[in-house]
């Protein structure tokens, strides 16, 4: 069933264009995964098409950079994007719905952010 799951390395500048292509090819977003190191964050956007065709987009964002939202292309991506913004501290610009830090109730902001020292 899952013979090959493609992972395409892309830049943040190409994220929206590639998401539009996938949307036009009948893919849907199924998750956005984030891992943070001291210096950068790695994100994997997973997309699925009917028949279990899967593809991933992988990109890195340096700490302090912003990332454009894909929620205008895939509206429910704003849920993943708000989660990543609040838990990891990644600034995602242009979200269709921005909860402005109220998506989760946590004891402190950016609980998954890795700090040096």
Steps between C-alpha positions, in 0.01 A plus 500: 500500500775750597770398256667837483436819690673788329672771702586814310744752647379853433566856612249708692476725194367208291261362764184682387555429130562130566194481728288654221626235256414221743155649562434517125606135475229403759731451798386595850722595792506238774758642742779749560777370723756728667829420671705778659871499566695783659561674166213402271169327452429218258147466367344215307172567321323174412241476223276211395305428186218249467650154467762556771738696283716691748757773458695716743654844473796557732654835580718669758446842656774678692408616849344847477380462138135514397318242291207573266169331575341257255156538660365695203569188292412239764270680751533252787881535485445798732439253784846345456654843444351646819623197692855538365494874566392457861700192597824566309497879461518499120350816348263393223372792296164532325305229681132487398410482870762615751413412859769744618634274772165372629479168312646310797503581867855428618691592814756689291521599134699299243538196724681299231752772415855384563717752682877499519658435837 
